[in-house]
């Protein structure tokens, strides 16, 4: 596991921020920043599909896609993670097209799937902040706020939630969100 750059606790759940390769994390599930087809793409989506192997694509073809703001779960195949939760984030169109709520829904839906499957650890990328151009500081506040609220409101089996950032800059946005929420 990559060493966290910052950690906080909400009840029995440890929230961590790290900079690293989400495909290498040894957690119960990693979240994929997927597109609506679930058939792979660029960025973290492509990296997860490549690392998981062709079986992931084969399973995704059976799912019938996924709506923006929602998520679906598959096996992890060749990943260390046992599962992949494919969350479809919104494309940024200036903020007037329900983007904030759709992004928050990605995180809450992924957490519900984790609870439904009795998972104890999950790692999230910075959903929608790559080619979907969601402002990264805003996305980090939504991600951290949604997860903190969900974990505090319905403590379940989750022991560890990792915000796996692709760059130190992304990690700084998540650190600021921890600070804004009084987690550190």
mmCIF file of C-alpha atoms in Angstrom:
data_model
loop_
_atom_site.group_PDB
_atom_site.id
_atom_site.type_symbol
_atom_site.label_atom_id
_atom_site.label_comp_id
_atom_site.label_asym_id
_atom_site.label_seq_id
_atom_site.Cartn_x
_atom_site.Cartn_y
_atom_site.Cartn_z
ATOM 1 C CA UNK A 1 0.000 0.000 0.000
ATOM 2 C CA UNK A 2 1.163 3.517 -0.762
ATOM 3 C CA UNK A 3 1.875 5.560 2.365
ATOM 4 C CA UNK A 4 -0.876 8.111 2.998
ATOM 5 C CA UNK A 5 0.004 11.783 2.840
ATOM 6 C CA UNK A 6 -2.861 12.543 5.216
ATOM 7 C CA UNK A 7 -5.298 10.463 7.249
ATOM 8 C CA UNK A 8 -8.333 11.102 9.426
ATOM 9 C CA UNK A 9 -10.894 8.972 11.209
ATOM 10 C CA UNK A 10 -14.671 9.073 11.198
ATOM 11 C CA UNK A 11 -15.839 6.525 13.743
ATOM 12 C CA UNK A 12 -14.261 3.179 12.820
ATOM 13 C CA UNK A 13 -13.424 4.309 9.267
ATOM 14 C CA UNK A 14 -9.996 5.622 8.324
ATOM 15 C CA UNK A 15 -9.968 8.152 5.458
ATOM 16 C CA UNK A 16 -6.627 8.443 3.678
ATOM 17 C CA UNK A 17 -5.163 10.536 0.886
ATOM 18 C CA UNK A 18 -2.298 9.080 -1.130
ATOM 19 C CA UNK A 19 -0.538 9.799 -4.414
ATOM 20 C CA UNK A 20 -0.074 6.708 -6.508
ATOM 21 C CA UNK A 21 -1.331 4.168 -8.996
ATOM 22 C CA UNK A 22 -4.830 3.056 -8.036
ATOM 23 C CA UNK A 23 -4.397 -0.171 -10.020
ATOM 24 C CA UNK A 24 -1.656 -1.296 -7.609
ATOM 25 C CA UNK A 25 -3.642 -0.845 -4.391
ATOM 26 C CA UNK A 26 -4.458 -3.896 -2.294
ATOM 27 C CA UNK A 27 -8.007 -3.012 -1.240
ATOM 28 C CA UNK A 28 -11.344 -4.788 -1.548
ATOM 29 C CA UNK A 29 -12.434 -2.460 -4.366
ATOM 30 C CA UNK A 30 -11.029 0.281 -6.520
ATOM 31 C CA UNK A 31 -13.373 2.752 -8.139
ATOM 32 C CA UNK A 32 -13.066 3.323 -11.847
ATOM 33 C CA UNK A 33 -13.795 6.761 -13.300
ATOM 34 C CA UNK A 34 -15.756 5.133 -16.102
ATOM 35 C CA UNK A 35 -17.704 6.358 -19.092
ATOM 36 C CA UNK A 36 -21.335 5.388 -19.720
ATOM 37 C CA UNK A 37 -20.415 2.399 -21.904
ATOM 38 C CA UNK A 38 -18.195 0.839 -19.190
ATOM 39 C CA UNK A 39 -16.054 -0.479 -22.050
ATOM 40 C CA UNK A 40 -12.827 1.329 -21.197
ATOM 41 C CA UNK A 41 -11.399 4.655 -22.249
ATOM 42 C CA UNK A 42 -8.499 6.914 -21.388
ATOM 43 C CA UNK A 43 -6.949 7.965 -18.100
ATOM 44 C CA UNK A 44 -7.695 5.883 -15.020
ATOM 45 C CA UNK A 45 -10.410 3.969 -16.918
ATOM 46 C CA UNK A 46 -7.941 2.711 -19.512
ATOM 47 C CA UNK A 47 -5.301 1.973 -16.865
ATOM 48 C CA UNK A 48 -7.746 -0.142 -14.838
ATOM 49 C CA UNK A 49 -8.912 -2.072 -17.891
ATOM 50 C CA UNK A 50 -5.306 -2.753 -18.960
ATOM 51 C CA UNK A 51 -4.236 -3.866 -15.490
ATOM 52 C CA UNK A 52 -7.313 -6.039 -14.879
ATOM 53 C CA UNK A 53 -7.000 -7.890 -18.180
ATOM 54 C CA UNK A 54 -9.494 -8.776 -20.911
ATOM 55 C CA UNK A 55 -11.877 -10.527 -18.504
ATOM 56 C CA UNK A 56 -12.893 -7.134 -17.101
ATOM 57 C CA UNK A 57 -13.988 -5.894 -20.510
ATOM 58 C CA UNK A 58 -15.854 -9.153 -21.124
ATOM 59 C CA UNK A 59 -17.811 -8.739 -17.865
ATOM 60 C CA UNK A 60 -18.447 -5.041 -18.532
ATOM 61 C CA UNK A 61 -19.999 -5.944 -21.902
ATOM 62 C CA UNK A 62 -22.711 -7.857 -20.002
ATOM 63 C CA UNK A 63 -23.716 -4.852 -17.847
ATOM 64 C CA UNK A 64 -25.504 -2.729 -20.437
ATOM 65 C CA UNK A 65 -23.633 0.460 -19.609
ATOM 66 C CA UNK A 66 -24.273 2.777 -16.677
ATOM 67 C CA UNK A 67 -25.988 6.130 -16.228
ATOM 68 C CA UNK A 68 -24.059 9.254 -15.239
ATOM 69 C CA UNK A 69 -24.079 9.599 -11.445
ATOM 70 C CA UNK A 70 -24.446 5.869 -10.899
ATOM 71 C CA UNK A 71 -22.101 2.887 -10.514
ATOM 72 C CA UNK A 72 -21.870 -0.850 -11.137
ATOM 73 C CA UNK A 73 -19.576 -3.484 -9.647
ATOM 74 C CA UNK A 74 -17.469 -6.197 -11.292
ATOM 75 C CA UNK A 75 -14.722 -8.569 -10.250
ATOM 76 C CA UNK A 76 -11.152 -7.250 -10.196
ATOM 77 C CA UNK A 77 -9.563 -10.074 -12.194
ATOM 78 C CA UNK A 78 -5.800 -9.463 -12.441
ATOM 79 C CA UNK A 79 -5.864 -6.493 -10.041
ATOM 80 C CA UNK A 80 -4.921 -6.809 -6.379
ATOM 81 C CA UNK A 81 -8.395 -5.405 -5.666
ATOM 82 C CA UNK A 82 -11.117 -8.044 -5.560
ATOM 83 C CA UNK A 83 -13.656 -5.724 -7.206
ATOM 84 C CA UNK A 84 -13.904 -2.719 -9.483
ATOM 85 C CA UNK A 85 -16.755 -0.278 -8.931
ATOM 86 C CA UNK A 86 -17.338 1.598 -12.178
ATOM 87 C CA UNK A 87 -18.677 5.085 -11.366
ATOM 88 C CA UNK A 88 -19.731 7.375 -14.194
ATOM 89 C CA UNK A 89 -18.993 10.978 -13.344
ATOM 90 C CA UNK A 90 -20.405 14.007 -15.126
ATOM 91 C CA UNK A 91 -18.709 16.004 -17.843
ATOM 92 C CA UNK A 92 -18.212 19.593 -16.631
ATOM 93 C CA UNK A 93 -20.443 22.060 -18.501
ATOM 94 C CA UNK A 94 -19.963 25.078 -16.245
ATOM 95 C CA UNK A 95 -21.852 23.844 -13.193
ATOM 96 C CA UNK A 96 -25.414 24.608 -14.243
ATOM 97 C CA UNK A 97 -26.261 21.070 -15.391
ATOM 98 C CA UNK A 98 -26.486 19.300 -11.996
ATOM 99 C CA UNK A 99 -22.810 18.305 -12.181
ATOM 100 C CA UNK A 100 -22.252 18.624 -8.407
ATOM 101 C CA UNK A 101 -25.149 16.317 -7.527
ATOM 102 C CA UNK A 102 -24.209 13.809 -10.214
ATOM 103 C CA UNK A 103 -20.631 13.678 -8.927
ATOM 104 C CA UNK A 104 -21.789 13.265 -5.325
ATOM 105 C CA UNK A 105 -24.087 10.465 -6.486
ATOM 106 C CA UNK A 106 -21.095 8.595 -7.963
ATOM 107 C CA UNK A 107 -19.440 8.499 -4.562
ATOM 108 C CA UNK A 108 -22.564 7.608 -2.566
ATOM 109 C CA UNK A 109 -23.599 4.899 -5.048
ATOM 110 C CA UNK A 110 -20.100 3.381 -4.924
ATOM 111 C CA UNK A 111 -20.251 3.344 -1.117
ATOM 112 C CA UNK A 112 -23.655 1.629 -1.203
ATOM 113 C CA UNK A 113 -22.278 -1.049 -3.526
ATOM 114 C CA UNK A 114 -19.327 -1.537 -1.168
ATOM 115 C CA UNK A 115 -21.726 -1.944 1.767
ATOM 116 C CA UNK A 116 -23.982 -4.316 -0.196
ATOM 117 C CA UNK A 117 -20.949 -6.522 -0.889
ATOM 118 C CA UNK A 118 -19.613 -6.270 2.703
ATOM 119 C CA UNK A 119 -16.344 -4.684 1.596
ATOM 120 C CA UNK A 120 -13.996 -3.237 4.194
ATOM 121 C CA UNK A 121 -11.710 -1.096 2.025
ATOM 122 C CA UNK A 122 -12.214 1.025 -1.080
ATOM 123 C CA UNK A 123 -10.069 3.431 -3.109
ATOM 124 C CA UNK A 124 -11.381 6.318 -5.206
ATOM 125 C CA UNK A 125 -9.676 8.282 -7.975
ATOM 126 C CA UNK A 126 -10.508 11.953 -8.527
ATOM 127 C CA UNK A 127 -13.618 11.200 -10.599
ATOM 128 C CA UNK A 128 -14.392 13.553 -13.523
ATOM 129 C CA UNK A 129 -11.268 15.707 -13.035
ATOM 130 C CA UNK A 130 -9.398 14.392 -16.079
ATOM 131 C CA UNK A 131 -10.870 14.568 -19.574
ATOM 132 C CA UNK A 132 -14.289 15.451 -18.103
ATOM 133 C CA UNK A 133 -12.746 18.766 -16.851
ATOM 134 C CA UNK A 134 -14.560 18.992 -13.494
ATOM 135 C CA UNK A 135 -12.691 21.664 -11.468
ATOM 136 C CA UNK A 136 -10.398 19.584 -9.229
ATOM 137 C CA UNK A 137 -10.770 21.679 -6.077
ATOM 138 C CA UNK A 138 -14.569 21.566 -6.328
ATOM 139 C CA UNK A 139 -14.514 17.838 -7.126
ATOM 140 C CA UNK A 140 -12.298 17.118 -4.099
ATOM 141 C CA UNK A 141 -14.678 19.001 -1.765
ATOM 142 C CA UNK A 142 -17.635 17.042 -3.156
ATOM 143 C CA UNK A 143 -15.777 13.715 -2.907
ATOM 144 C CA UNK A 144 -14.528 14.197 0.645
ATOM 145 C CA UNK A 145 -17.777 15.807 1.844
ATOM 146 C CA UNK A 146 -19.975 13.086 0.374
ATOM 147 C CA UNK A 147 -17.875 10.253 1.736
ATOM 148 C CA UNK A 148 -17.502 11.850 5.172
ATOM 149 C CA UNK A 149 -21.252 12.391 5.376
ATOM 150 C CA UNK A 150 -22.108 8.868 4.194
ATOM 151 C CA UNK A 151 -19.600 7.209 6.537
ATOM 152 C CA UNK A 152 -20.741 9.282 9.535
ATOM 153 C CA UNK A 153 -24.430 8.796 8.761
ATOM 154 C CA UNK A 154 -24.417 5.055 8.160
ATOM 155 C CA UNK A 155 -21.432 3.351 9.714
ATOM 156 C CA UNK A 156 -21.076 -0.025 8.110
ATOM 157 C CA UNK A 157 -18.315 -2.445 7.279
ATOM 158 C CA UNK A 158 -15.917 0.089 5.752
ATOM 159 C CA UNK A 159 -12.674 0.339 7.670
ATOM 160 C CA UNK A 160 -10.642 2.217 5.048
ATOM 161 C CA UNK A 161 -11.459 4.746 2.330
ATOM 162 C CA UNK A 162 -8.534 5.885 0.182
ATOM 163 C CA UNK A 163 -8.517 8.964 -2.044
ATOM 164 C CA UNK A 164 -5.859 7.792 -4.503
ATOM 165 C CA UNK A 165 -4.672 10.906 -6.279
ATOM 166 C CA UNK A 166 -2.763 10.827 -9.549
ATOM 167 C CA UNK A 167 -0.651 13.876 -8.683
ATOM 168 C CA UNK A 168 0.557 15.877 -5.677
ATOM 169 C CA UNK A 169 -1.661 18.750 -6.883
ATOM 170 C CA UNK A 170 -4.750 16.533 -6.736
ATOM 171 C CA UNK A 171 -3.721 15.400 -3.247
ATOM 172 C CA UNK A 172 -3.442 19.055 -2.132
ATOM 173 C CA UNK A 173 -7.053 19.653 -3.233
ATOM 174 C CA UNK A 174 -8.153 16.665 -1.138
ATOM 175 C CA UNK A 175 -6.061 17.844 1.812
ATOM 176 C CA UNK A 176 -7.757 21.259 1.604
ATOM 177 C CA UNK A 177 -11.142 19.518 1.600
ATOM 178 C CA UNK A 178 -10.152 17.563 4.747
ATOM 179 C CA UNK A 179 -9.248 20.891 6.359
ATOM 180 C CA UNK A 180 -12.472 22.605 5.219
ATOM 181 C CA UNK A 181 -14.499 19.793 6.798
ATOM 182 C CA UNK A 182 -12.495 19.863 10.026
ATOM 183 C CA UNK A 183 -11.196 16.324 9.555
ATOM 184 C CA UNK A 184 -7.631 17.391 10.416
#
